[in-house]
Every structure is written in structure tokens, then in C-alpha cells.
Amino acid sequence: MTTTVPLDFAFFRRFLDRAVEVVVASADRLTELDAAIGDADHGANLKRGFTSAAEAETVAAASTPGALLTAVGAHLTNTVGGASGPLFGTVFRRMGKVLGEDAVVAPEALGQALAAAVRSVRRLGDSAPGDATMVDALQPAADAFAAALEEGGEVAEALRAAARAASEGAEATIPLRARRGRASYLGERSVGHQDPGAASSALLVAALSEATYPELAPRRQEKEEAAGADASADAPPPAPARVGVVLVSHSRDLAAATAGLAAALVGTGDPAPVALAGGLPDGGVGTSAELVRAAVAEAGAGAGVVVLCDMGSAVLTVKSLLGEGELADTRLVDAPFVEGAVAAVVTASAGGDLAAVLAAAEDARTYRKL
Ligand code: ADP
Ligand code: MG
């Protein structure tokens, strides 16, 4: 998974679609963070802004990376409400402006766009690192991206470094006293709480990093095409639904890379639906029930869903959700993660039914290496 990904329009559209997914999946958590030190609206604010941005006509009309980010930024400023609207609006618009009209963005230009966006947010909010705001996630992300490129890293690596730095920066706001925004009204009482805007910023940087995995991508496009096909009376009958595969790993990167490997081994251009529940919503290592639920909903196409887990809490979370009857038409497979995932995706892509996909994945357990 070290092939260089072009930073073209499709990349930035994947970023937007992934941003919508993570914001929706994490909205409750972001609102809880805001309830502790603000007014309990941050998750709802972002959910409203990002879901509507992905469907806005102004966004759909964009055909270059710069135009797309600019349109998203304008839309966020108009629709998010709360301080984070204009602040994230500035991030996107500023990035869009720096990227200009290029069809494919050079990694260095992305670095310049990130740095410029952080400068603009700092100016707009009169904020600096250490004030316990989104700047505490965004500044380290921009710095880590630039440093990784400077050391000769390729863009996907640099984005992963940025996502890690943003996540660490968000965590590091917990012991800080908030000096900007509503949370600053609490004074010392803001200490001990993670800043919600830093948490959401880390999610957005992680979404940018995940856009480097093209095989995760065109879910939205597929869904739109499927919806269009349903709407049209003359359209050919839809292809039979295929079994979906969900990969639950403690690590977001591991889940994504495993999906990439499986997609590469499918060989056809049309793999079965694969959805990921990798790591925690903030990019950390762990298992998130919300991400598991969202991934099962995403992968389900009507023919059932097969779940592969790595270990420990991944297995326990899926088992407990299954036990509570929360995951309809879903089966957990007793199989090694990588081998089982490949077998499941290959078999589901070939049109195997739920029993066939389960059997193929479980077979991977009996394959001896010595
Ligand atoms: P509001 O505070 O108006 O309810 P949100 O809850 O949507 O808006 O967003 C709050 C987040 O916005 C904070 O967690 C913080 O990260 C960010 N924020 C607020 N004010 C500033 C500022 N002056 N500079 C930088 N970030 C800020
Ligand atoms: Mg708020």
C-alpha cells in the first residue's frame, strides 16, 4: 500500500465523503465533549454542515480540487452555526484558494495549503497552540505533514503522520485551560476536558489521510448510481445484492490496508461492499461500537454482512452488539483477520452467498503455514 496516490479531484471527493462518514459516526461523541465545556452542539453543528455540503449544488458543480474545497468551505460557514462554522469554513476556503485551479495537486502545494489554512484560523480566532482549540490539532498536523515531506516521505505517509499528530494534539488539550471560545468562560474548570473542535479537527485530518485509499472510496457514487437505477423505469434490473464484508481492527490503517489487499486480489473492477471499523473515531487505537454499527450499515446490501475482527475488544464489541440484536443479518467469522478478510472479499465479490462467504473465510483458519 505504498503506491503514490494522485491528489486529484477524486482524492478530494473521497476526503469529503469520508469526512461526512466520520462526522456522522462521531457526532454524539463530539456533542458530549462540547456538553462538558460548551453548549452541547458541536457534533450536531458539524453533522448538519458536512452532510448538507456533500449534497450541495455548489459543491457538486466543482470540478477541480481547489473549487471543491472552496465550495465546501463557503457551505460550512453558511450552515454549521457556532464558532466552528466560520473557522472550518476558513480552513476549507483557504486551502481551496491556495490550491488554485490545478487538476492534480502537488504534495508540496497541499502542505502550503494546510499551513495557510492554519494561519488563517489562528488569525480569525486570535488563537495559538496551547489555547485548547482546534488549532492544537491543526497546527501539529500541518507541521507533521511538512516535516514528513521534507524527510522524503511520500504523500500518504505524510498524511498519516499528520493524522497522528492531530490526534495527539487533540488529546493534549485535555490538561489545558481553554483560552478561546466558549470553553474559556469556564476558566480553570475547562481543565481535564478534551476540546471538541480539536477532536473534530483530528477526525477531519484522519479523513484526509484515509482518502489515500482509493478502494474505500466511491461508496457515495455507487449509492447514487444504485438510487438512480432504481428510479429509472427503463434501467436494467439491478445486479443481485452481494454479501458485505466489515473489517474491525484496533488500527484504522490496518483495516484500510487489509481492505486494499483484498480488493487488489479480487482482480475485477467490482469488489463486493467492504466497510471499515478501524480504531477509534478520533484515530486512536481501539474499538468503537459506533464505527462498527456504521460499517455494518454501510456494507449491508441486502444479502447479509460478514464481520472479520482482529482481537480482544474488537471481538468483544462485535459479539456484544450481535448479542443485543443490534446488527441485523450479520455474522462474525472465526478466522484470522488478513487471510479471512481476503477469502471473504474474494468470495463475496464473486457473488457467493452468506454461507459461502462464511465458509471461505473460516477455511482460512485451517490453512497451515508449516
Ligand atoms: P460554539 O462554541 O459557538 O458552540 P462549536 O461548538 O461548533 O461552536 O465549536 C466549538 C469549537 O470551536 C471549540 O471546541 C474550539 O475548538 C473552536 N473555537 C472556538 N473559538 C475559537 C477561537 N477563537 N479560535 C480557535 N478555535 C475556536
Ligand atoms: Mg458549541
CSV table of C-alpha atoms and ligand atoms in Angstrom, one decimal:
chain,number,residue,atom,x,y,z
A,1,MET,CA,0.0,0.0,0.0
A,2,THR,CA,2.8,2.4,-0.7
A,3,THR,CA,1.8,3.4,-4.3
A,4,THR,CA,1.6,7.1,-4.7
A,5,VAL,CA,-1.9,8.4,-4.8
A,6,PRO,CA,-2.6,11.3,-7.2
A,7,LEU,CA,-4.1,14.3,-5.3
A,8,ASP,CA,-6.7,14.8,-8.0
A,9,PHE,CA,-10.4,15.7,-7.8
A,10,ALA,CA,-11.3,12.1,-6.9
A,11,PHE,CA,-9.0,12.2,-3.9
A,12,PHE,CA,-10.6,15.3,-2.5
A,13,ARG,CA,-14.1,14.0,-3.2
A,14,ARG,CA,-13.1,10.8,-1.3
A,15,PHE,CA,-11.9,13.1,1.5
A,16,LEU,CA,-15.3,14.9,1.6
A,17,ASP,CA,-17.2,11.6,1.6
A,18,ARG,CA,-15.1,10.2,4.4
A,19,ALA,CA,-15.3,13.4,6.4
A,20,VAL,CA,-19.1,13.1,6.2
A,21,GLU,CA,-19.0,9.5,7.4
A,22,VAL,CA,-16.7,10.2,10.4
A,23,VAL,CA,-18.5,13.3,11.4
A,24,VAL,CA,-21.9,11.5,11.3
A,25,ALA,CA,-20.4,8.5,13.2
A,26,SER,CA,-18.9,10.7,15.9
A,27,ALA,CA,-21.5,13.4,16.2
A,28,ASP,CA,-22.7,12.2,19.6
A,29,ARG,CA,-19.3,12.0,21.0
A,30,LEU,CA,-18.4,15.5,19.8
A,31,THR,CA,-21.5,16.8,21.3
A,32,GLU,CA,-20.7,15.1,24.6
A,33,LEU,CA,-17.3,16.8,24.6
A,34,ASP,CA,-19.0,20.1,23.9
A,35,ALA,CA,-21.6,19.5,26.7
A,36,ALA,CA,-18.8,19.3,29.2
A,37,ILE,CA,-17.2,22.7,28.4
A,38,GLY,CA,-19.5,24.4,25.9
A,39,ASP,CA,-23.1,24.3,24.8
A,40,ALA,CA,-23.5,20.7,23.6
A,41,ASP,CA,-23.9,21.5,19.9
A,42,HIS,CA,-20.6,20.8,18.2
A,43,GLY,CA,-21.5,17.3,16.8
A,44,ALA,CA,-24.9,18.4,15.6
A,45,ASN,CA,-23.4,21.5,14.1
A,46,LEU,CA,-20.8,19.6,12.1
A,47,LYS,CA,-23.2,16.8,11.1
A,48,ARG,CA,-25.6,19.4,9.6
A,49,GLY,CA,-22.8,21.2,7.8
A,50,PHE,CA,-21.0,18.2,6.4
A,51,THR,CA,-23.9,16.1,5.3
A,52,SER,CA,-25.5,19.1,3.5
A,53,ALA,CA,-22.2,20.1,2.0
A,54,ALA,CA,-21.8,16.7,0.4
A,55,GLU,CA,-25.1,17.2,-1.4
A,56,ALA,CA,-25.0,20.9,-2.1
A,57,GLU,CA,-25.3,22.1,-5.7
A,58,THR,CA,-22.4,24.4,-5.3
A,59,VAL,CA,-20.2,21.5,-4.2
A,60,ALA,CA,-21.5,19.2,-7.0
A,61,ALA,CA,-20.6,21.9,-9.6
A,62,ALA,CA,-17.0,21.9,-8.6
A,63,SER,CA,-14.6,20.1,-10.9
A,64,THR,CA,-11.1,20.9,-9.5
A,65,PRO,CA,-9.7,20.2,-6.0
A,66,GLY,CA,-9.5,23.9,-5.3
A,67,ALA,CA,-13.0,24.7,-6.4
A,68,LEU,CA,-14.3,21.7,-4.4
A,69,LEU,CA,-12.7,22.8,-1.1
A,70,THR,CA,-13.7,26.4,-1.7
A,71,ALA,CA,-17.4,25.4,-2.2
A,72,VAL,CA,-17.3,23.2,0.9
A,73,GLY,CA,-15.8,26.0,2.9
A,74,ALA,CA,-18.4,28.5,1.9
A,75,HIS,CA,-21.1,26.0,2.6
A,76,LEU,CA,-19.8,25.2,6.1
A,77,THR,CA,-19.6,28.9,7.0
A,78,ASN,CA,-23.3,29.2,6.0
A,79,THR,CA,-24.7,26.1,7.6
A,80,VAL,CA,-22.6,24.9,10.6
A,81,GLY,CA,-23.6,27.6,13.0
A,82,GLY,CA,-21.5,28.1,16.1
A,83,ALA,CA,-17.9,29.2,16.1
A,84,SER,CA,-16.7,26.2,14.3
A,85,GLY,CA,-18.6,27.1,11.2
A,86,PRO,CA,-16.6,30.1,10.1
A,87,LEU,CA,-13.4,28.5,11.5
A,88,PHE,CA,-13.7,25.3,9.5
A,89,GLY,CA,-15.2,27.4,6.6
A,90,THR,CA,-11.9,29.3,6.6
A,91,VAL,CA,-9.8,26.1,6.7
A,92,PHE,CA,-11.5,24.8,3.5
A,93,ARG,CA,-11.7,28.1,1.7
A,94,ARG,CA,-8.1,29.0,2.4
A,95,MET,CA,-7.0,25.6,1.2
A,96,GLY,CA,-9.1,25.9,-1.9
A,97,LYS,CA,-7.6,29.2,-2.7
A,98,VAL,CA,-4.0,28.1,-2.3
A,99,LEU,CA,-4.7,25.0,-4.5
A,100,GLY,CA,-6.0,27.3,-7.3
A,101,GLU,CA,-7.2,25.6,-10.5
A,102,ASP,CA,-4.7,22.7,-10.7
A,103,ALA,CA,-6.4,19.4,-11.7
A,104,VAL,CA,-3.8,17.5,-9.7
A,105,VAL,CA,-2.2,19.0,-6.6
A,106,ALA,CA,1.5,18.6,-5.9
A,107,PRO,CA,2.2,17.3,-2.3
A,108,GLU,CA,4.1,20.5,-1.6
A,109,ALA,CA,1.1,22.5,-2.6
A,110,LEU,CA,-1.1,20.5,-0.2
A,111,GLY,CA,1.5,21.3,2.5
A,112,GLN,CA,1.3,25.0,1.7
A,113,ALA,CA,-2.5,24.9,1.7
A,114,LEU,CA,-2.6,23.2,5.1
A,115,ALA,CA,-0.1,25.7,6.6
A,116,ALA,CA,-2.0,28.7,5.1
A,117,ALA,CA,-5.3,27.3,6.5
A,118,VAL,CA,-3.9,27.1,10.0
A,119,ARG,CA,-2.5,30.6,9.7
A,120,SER,CA,-6.0,31.8,8.7
A,121,VAL,CA,-7.7,30.1,11.6
A,122,ARG,CA,-5.3,31.5,14.0
A,123,ARG,CA,-5.8,34.9,12.7
A,124,LEU,CA,-9.6,34.6,12.6
A,125,GLY,CA,-9.8,33.2,16.1
A,126,ASP,CA,-6.9,35.1,17.6
A,127,SER,CA,-5.7,31.7,18.8
A,128,ALA,CA,-2.4,29.9,19.2
A,129,PRO,CA,-1.3,26.4,20.1
A,130,GLY,CA,-1.9,25.9,23.8
A,131,ASP,CA,-5.2,27.7,23.9
A,132,ALA,CA,-7.1,24.4,23.8
A,133,THR,CA,-8.9,24.9,20.5
A,134,MET,CA,-8.9,23.3,17.1
A,135,VAL,CA,-5.5,24.9,16.5
A,136,ASP,CA,-4.0,22.4,18.9
A,137,ALA,CA,-4.8,19.6,16.4
A,138,LEU,CA,-4.5,21.6,13.1
A,139,GLN,CA,-1.1,23.2,13.7
A,140,PRO,CA,0.7,19.9,14.6
A,141,ALA,CA,-1.0,18.2,11.6
A,142,ALA,CA,0.3,20.9,9.2
A,143,ASP,CA,3.8,20.8,10.8
A,144,ALA,CA,4.0,17.0,10.7
A,145,PHE,CA,2.9,16.9,7.0
A,146,ALA,CA,5.6,19.4,6.0
A,147,ALA,CA,8.2,17.6,8.1
A,148,ALA,CA,7.4,14.2,6.6
A,149,LEU,CA,7.6,15.6,3.1
A,150,GLU,CA,10.9,17.3,3.8
A,151,GLU,CA,12.3,14.0,5.0
A,152,GLY,CA,11.5,12.5,1.7
A,153,GLY,CA,8.3,10.7,2.7
A,154,GLU,CA,5.6,10.2,0.1
A,155,VAL,CA,2.2,11.9,0.5
A,156,ALA,CA,0.3,9.0,2.0
A,157,GLU,CA,3.0,8.7,4.7
A,158,ALA,CA,3.0,12.4,5.3
A,159,LEU,CA,-0.8,12.4,5.7
A,160,ARG,CA,-0.6,9.5,8.2
A,161,ALA,CA,1.9,11.5,10.2
A,162,ALA,CA,-0.4,14.5,10.0
A,163,ALA,CA,-3.4,12.4,11.3
A,164,ARG,CA,-1.3,11.0,14.2
A,165,ALA,CA,-0.1,14.5,15.1
A,166,ALA,CA,-3.6,15.9,15.0
A,167,SER,CA,-4.9,13.1,17.2
A,168,GLU,CA,-2.1,13.5,19.7
A,169,GLY,CA,-2.7,17.3,19.6
A,170,ALA,CA,-6.4,16.8,20.4
A,171,GLU,CA,-5.6,14.5,23.3
A,172,ALA,CA,-3.1,17.0,24.6
A,173,THR,CA,-5.8,19.6,25.0
A,174,ILE,CA,-7.2,17.7,28.0
A,175,PRO,CA,-4.9,19.1,30.7
A,176,LEU,CA,-5.0,22.6,29.1
A,177,ARG,CA,-7.1,25.5,30.3
A,178,ALA,CA,-9.2,26.9,27.4
A,179,ARG,CA,-8.3,30.4,26.4
A,180,ARG,CA,-10.5,30.9,23.4
A,181,GLY,CA,-14.1,30.2,22.6
A,182,ARG,CA,-17.0,29.3,25.0
A,183,ALA,CA,-14.9,26.9,27.0
A,184,SER,CA,-12.7,29.8,28.1
A,185,TYR,CA,-15.6,31.2,30.1
A,186,LEU,CA,-15.1,28.2,32.5
A,187,GLY,CA,-11.6,29.2,33.4
A,188,GLU,CA,-9.8,26.5,35.4
A,189,ARG,CA,-12.9,24.3,35.2
A,190,SER,CA,-12.1,23.7,31.5
A,191,VAL,CA,-9.0,21.7,32.6
A,192,GLY,CA,-9.5,18.0,32.2
A,193,HIS,CA,-11.7,18.0,29.1
A,194,GLN,CA,-10.7,17.5,25.5
A,195,ASP,CA,-11.6,20.4,23.3
A,196,PRO,CA,-14.4,19.4,20.9
A,197,GLY,CA,-13.1,21.4,17.9
A,198,ALA,CA,-9.6,19.8,18.4
A,199,ALA,CA,-11.3,16.3,18.4
A,200,SER,CA,-13.3,17.0,15.2
A,201,SER,CA,-10.2,18.5,13.5
A,202,ALA,CA,-8.3,15.3,14.2
A,203,LEU,CA,-11.2,13.3,12.6
A,204,LEU,CA,-11.0,15.6,9.5
A,205,VAL,CA,-7.3,15.2,9.2
A,206,ALA,CA,-7.7,11.4,9.5
A,207,ALA,CA,-10.3,11.5,6.8
A,208,LEU,CA,-7.8,13.3,4.5
A,209,SER,CA,-5.3,10.6,5.3
A,210,GLU,CA,-7.9,7.9,4.5
A,211,ALA,CA,-8.7,9.4,1.2
A,212,THR,CA,-5.3,7.9,0.1
A,213,TYR,CA,-7.0,4.5,0.0
A,214,PRO,CA,-8.9,4.7,-3.3
A,215,GLU,CA,-10.6,1.3,-2.7
A,216,LEU,CA,-12.6,2.8,0.2
A,217,ALA,CA,-13.9,5.4,-2.0
A,218,PRO,CA,-16.7,5.6,-4.4
A,219,ARG,CA,-19.3,4.4,-2.0
A,220,ARG,CA,-21.3,7.6,-2.4
A,221,GLN,CA,-21.1,7.4,-6.2
A,222,GLU,CA,-22.1,3.7,-6.1
A,223,LYS,CA,-25.0,4.5,-3.9
A,224,GLU,CA,-26.1,7.4,-6.1
A,225,GLU,CA,-25.9,5.2,-9.2
A,226,ALA,CA,-27.9,2.5,-7.4
A,227,ALA,CA,-30.5,5.0,-6.4
A,228,GLY,CA,-30.6,6.4,-10.0
A,229,ALA,CA,-31.0,2.9,-11.4
A,230,ASP,CA,-33.9,2.3,-9.0
A,231,ALA,CA,-35.6,5.5,-10.0
A,232,SER,CA,-35.4,4.8,-13.7
A,233,ALA,CA,-38.1,2.5,-15.1
A,234,ASP,CA,-36.1,1.6,-18.2
A,235,ALA,CA,-32.9,0.8,-16.3
A,236,PRO,CA,-31.7,-2.8,-16.5
A,237,PRO,CA,-32.6,-4.8,-13.4
A,238,PRO,CA,-30.1,-4.2,-10.6
A,239,ALA,CA,-27.4,-6.8,-10.0
A,240,PRO,CA,-28.2,-9.2,-7.2
A,241,ALA,CA,-27.2,-7.9,-3.9
A,242,ARG,CA,-23.8,-9.2,-2.6
A,243,VAL,CA,-22.7,-10.1,0.8
A,244,GLY,CA,-21.0,-7.2,2.5
A,245,VAL,CA,-17.7,-7.5,4.5
A,246,VAL,CA,-16.9,-5.5,7.6
A,247,LEU,CA,-13.3,-5.3,8.9
A,248,VAL,CA,-13.0,-4.4,12.6
A,249,SER,CA,-9.4,-3.7,13.7
A,250,HIS,CA,-7.9,-1.8,16.6
A,251,SER,CA,-6.0,0.1,13.9
A,252,ARG,CA,-7.6,2.2,11.2
A,253,ASP,CA,-4.6,1.8,8.9
A,254,LEU,CA,-4.6,-1.9,9.3
A,255,ALA,CA,-8.3,-2.2,8.4
A,256,ALA,CA,-7.8,0.0,5.4
A,257,ALA,CA,-4.6,-1.7,4.2
A,258,THR,CA,-6.3,-5.1,4.6
A,259,ALA,CA,-9.3,-3.9,2.5
A,260,GLY,CA,-6.8,-2.7,0.0
A,261,LEU,CA,-5.0,-6.0,-0.2
A,262,ALA,CA,-8.3,-7.9,-0.5
A,263,ALA,CA,-9.6,-5.5,-3.3
A,264,ALA,CA,-6.3,-5.9,-5.2
A,265,LEU,CA,-6.7,-9.7,-5.0
A,266,VAL,CA,-10.3,-9.7,-6.2
A,267,GLY,CA,-8.9,-8.7,-9.6
A,268,THR,CA,-12.1,-7.5,-11.1
A,269,GLY,CA,-13.1,-3.8,-11.0
A,270,ASP,CA,-16.1,-4.6,-9.0
A,271,PRO,CA,-15.4,-5.8,-5.5
A,272,ALA,CA,-18.3,-6.6,-3.0
A,273,PRO,CA,-19.1,-3.8,-0.5
A,274,VAL,CA,-16.4,-3.6,2.2
A,275,ALA,CA,-16.7,-1.2,5.1
A,276,LEU,CA,-14.2,-0.5,7.9
A,277,ALA,CA,-14.4,0.0,11.6
A,278,GLY,CA,-10.8,0.7,12.3
A,279,GLY,CA,-9.6,2.2,15.5
A,280,LEU,CA,-11.5,4.9,17.5
A,281,PRO,CA,-13.4,7.8,15.9
A,282,ASP,CA,-10.5,10.1,16.8
A,283,GLY,CA,-8.0,7.9,15.0
A,284,GLY,CA,-6.7,6.3,18.2
A,285,VAL,CA,-6.1,2.6,18.7
A,286,GLY,CA,-9.1,0.7,19.9
A,287,THR,CA,-12.6,-0.5,19.0
A,288,SER,CA,-15.6,1.7,18.6
A,289,ALA,CA,-19.2,0.3,18.7
A,290,GLU,CA,-20.4,3.4,16.8
A,291,LEU,CA,-18.0,2.7,14.0
A,292,VAL,CA,-18.9,-1.0,13.9
A,293,ARG,CA,-22.6,-0.1,13.7
A,294,ALA,CA,-21.9,2.4,10.9
A,295,ALA,CA,-19.7,0.0,9.0
A,296,VAL,CA,-22.3,-2.8,9.1
A,297,ALA,CA,-25.0,-0.4,7.9
A,298,GLU,CA,-22.7,0.8,5.1
A,299,ALA,CA,-21.7,-2.7,3.9
A,300,GLY,CA,-25.2,-4.2,4.1
A,301,ALA,CA,-26.7,-4.5,0.6
A,302,GLY,CA,-29.4,-7.0,1.4
A,303,ALA,CA,-27.5,-10.3,1.3
A,304,GLY,CA,-26.1,-10.2,4.8
A,305,VAL,CA,-22.8,-9.0,6.3
A,306,VAL,CA,-19.8,-10.9,7.4
A,307,VAL,CA,-17.6,-9.4,10.1
A,308,LEU,CA,-13.8,-10.1,10.5
A,309,CYS,CA,-12.2,-8.9,13.7
A,310,ASP,CA,-8.6,-8.7,14.9
A,311,MET,CA,-8.6,-9.4,18.6
A,312,GLY,CA,-9.7,-8.5,22.2
A,313,SER,CA,-12.1,-5.6,22.3
A,314,ALA,CA,-12.8,-5.9,18.5
A,315,VAL,CA,-14.2,-9.4,19.1
A,316,LEU,CA,-16.0,-8.4,22.3
A,317,THR,CA,-17.6,-5.3,20.8
A,318,VAL,CA,-19.0,-7.2,17.8
A,319,LYS,CA,-20.2,-10.1,20.0
A,320,SER,CA,-22.0,-7.8,22.4
A,321,LEU,CA,-23.7,-5.9,19.5
A,322,LEU,CA,-24.7,-9.2,18.0
A,323,GLY,CA,-25.9,-10.4,21.4
A,324,GLU,CA,-28.1,-7.3,21.8
A,325,GLY,CA,-29.6,-7.9,18.4
A,326,GLU,CA,-28.2,-4.7,17.1
A,327,LEU,CA,-26.6,-6.0,13.9
A,328,ALA,CA,-29.2,-7.4,11.5
A,329,ASP,CA,-28.2,-10.2,9.1
A,330,THR,CA,-24.7,-10.1,10.3
A,331,ARG,CA,-22.3,-12.9,11.2
A,332,LEU,CA,-19.0,-12.9,12.9
A,333,VAL,CA,-16.4,-15.2,11.4
A,334,ASP,CA,-13.9,-17.2,13.4
A,335,ALA,CA,-10.9,-16.6,11.2
A,336,PRO,CA,-7.5,-14.9,11.1
A,337,PHE,CA,-8.0,-11.3,10.1
A,338,VAL,CA,-6.0,-10.8,7.0
A,339,GLU,CA,-6.4,-14.3,5.4
A,340,GLY,CA,-10.1,-14.4,6.4
A,341,ALA,CA,-10.7,-10.9,5.0
A,342,VAL,CA,-9.2,-11.8,1.7
A,343,ALA,CA,-11.1,-15.0,1.4
A,344,ALA,CA,-14.4,-13.3,2.4
A,345,VAL,CA,-14.0,-10.3,0.0
A,346,VAL,CA,-12.9,-12.5,-2.9
A,347,THR,CA,-15.9,-14.9,-2.4
A,348,ALA,CA,-18.4,-12.1,-1.8
A,349,SER,CA,-17.1,-10.3,-4.9
A,350,ALA,CA,-17.6,-13.5,-7.0
A,351,GLY,CA,-21.3,-13.5,-5.9
A,352,GLY,CA,-21.1,-16.1,-3.1
A,353,ASP,CA,-24.0,-16.2,-0.7
A,354,LEU,CA,-23.7,-15.7,3.1
A,355,ALA,CA,-23.0,-19.4,3.7
A,356,ALA,CA,-20.3,-19.5,1.0
A,357,VAL,CA,-18.6,-16.3,2.2
A,358,LEU,CA,-18.6,-17.6,5.8
A,359,ALA,CA,-17.2,-21.0,4.8
A,360,ALA,CA,-14.4,-19.4,2.7
A,361,ALA,CA,-13.4,-17.2,5.5
A,362,GLU,CA,-13.4,-20.0,8.0
A,363,ASP,CA,-11.4,-22.1,5.7
A,364,ALA,CA,-8.6,-19.6,6.0
A,365,ARG,CA,-8.2,-20.8,9.6
A,366,THR,CA,-7.3,-24.3,8.6
A,367,TYR,CA,-4.6,-23.2,6.2
A,368,ARG,CA,-1.3,-24.4,7.7
A,369,LYS,CA,1.9,-22.4,7.2
A,370,LEU,CA,4.2,-25.2,8.3
B,1,ADP,P1,-19.8,27.2,19.7
B,1,ADP,O1,-18.6,27.3,20.6
B,1,ADP,O2,-20.1,28.5,19.1
B,1,ADP,O3,-20.9,26.4,20.3
B,1,ADP,P2,-19.0,24.8,18.2
B,1,ADP,O4,-19.4,24.1,19.5
B,1,ADP,O5,-19.5,24.3,16.9
B,1,ADP,O6,-19.3,26.3,18.4
B,1,ADP,O7,-17.4,24.8,18.2
B,1,ADP,C1,-16.6,24.9,19.3
B,1,ADP,C2,-15.1,24.8,18.9
B,1,ADP,O8,-14.7,25.9,18.1
B,1,ADP,C3,-14.2,24.8,20.1
B,1,ADP,O9,-14.0,23.5,20.6
B,1,ADP,C4,-12.8,25.3,19.5
B,1,ADP,O10,-12.0,24.2,19.0
B,1,ADP,C5,-13.3,26.1,18.3
B,1,ADP,N1,-13.1,27.5,18.6
B,1,ADP,C6,-14.0,28.4,19.3
B,1,ADP,N2,-13.5,29.6,19.3
B,1,ADP,C7,-12.3,29.5,18.8
B,1,ADP,C8,-11.2,30.5,18.5
B,1,ADP,N3,-11.3,31.8,18.9
B,1,ADP,N4,-10.1,30.1,17.9
B,1,ADP,C9,-10.0,28.8,17.5
B,1,ADP,N5,-10.9,27.9,17.7
B,1,ADP,C10,-12.0,28.2,18.3
B,2,MG,MG,-20.7,24.5,21.0
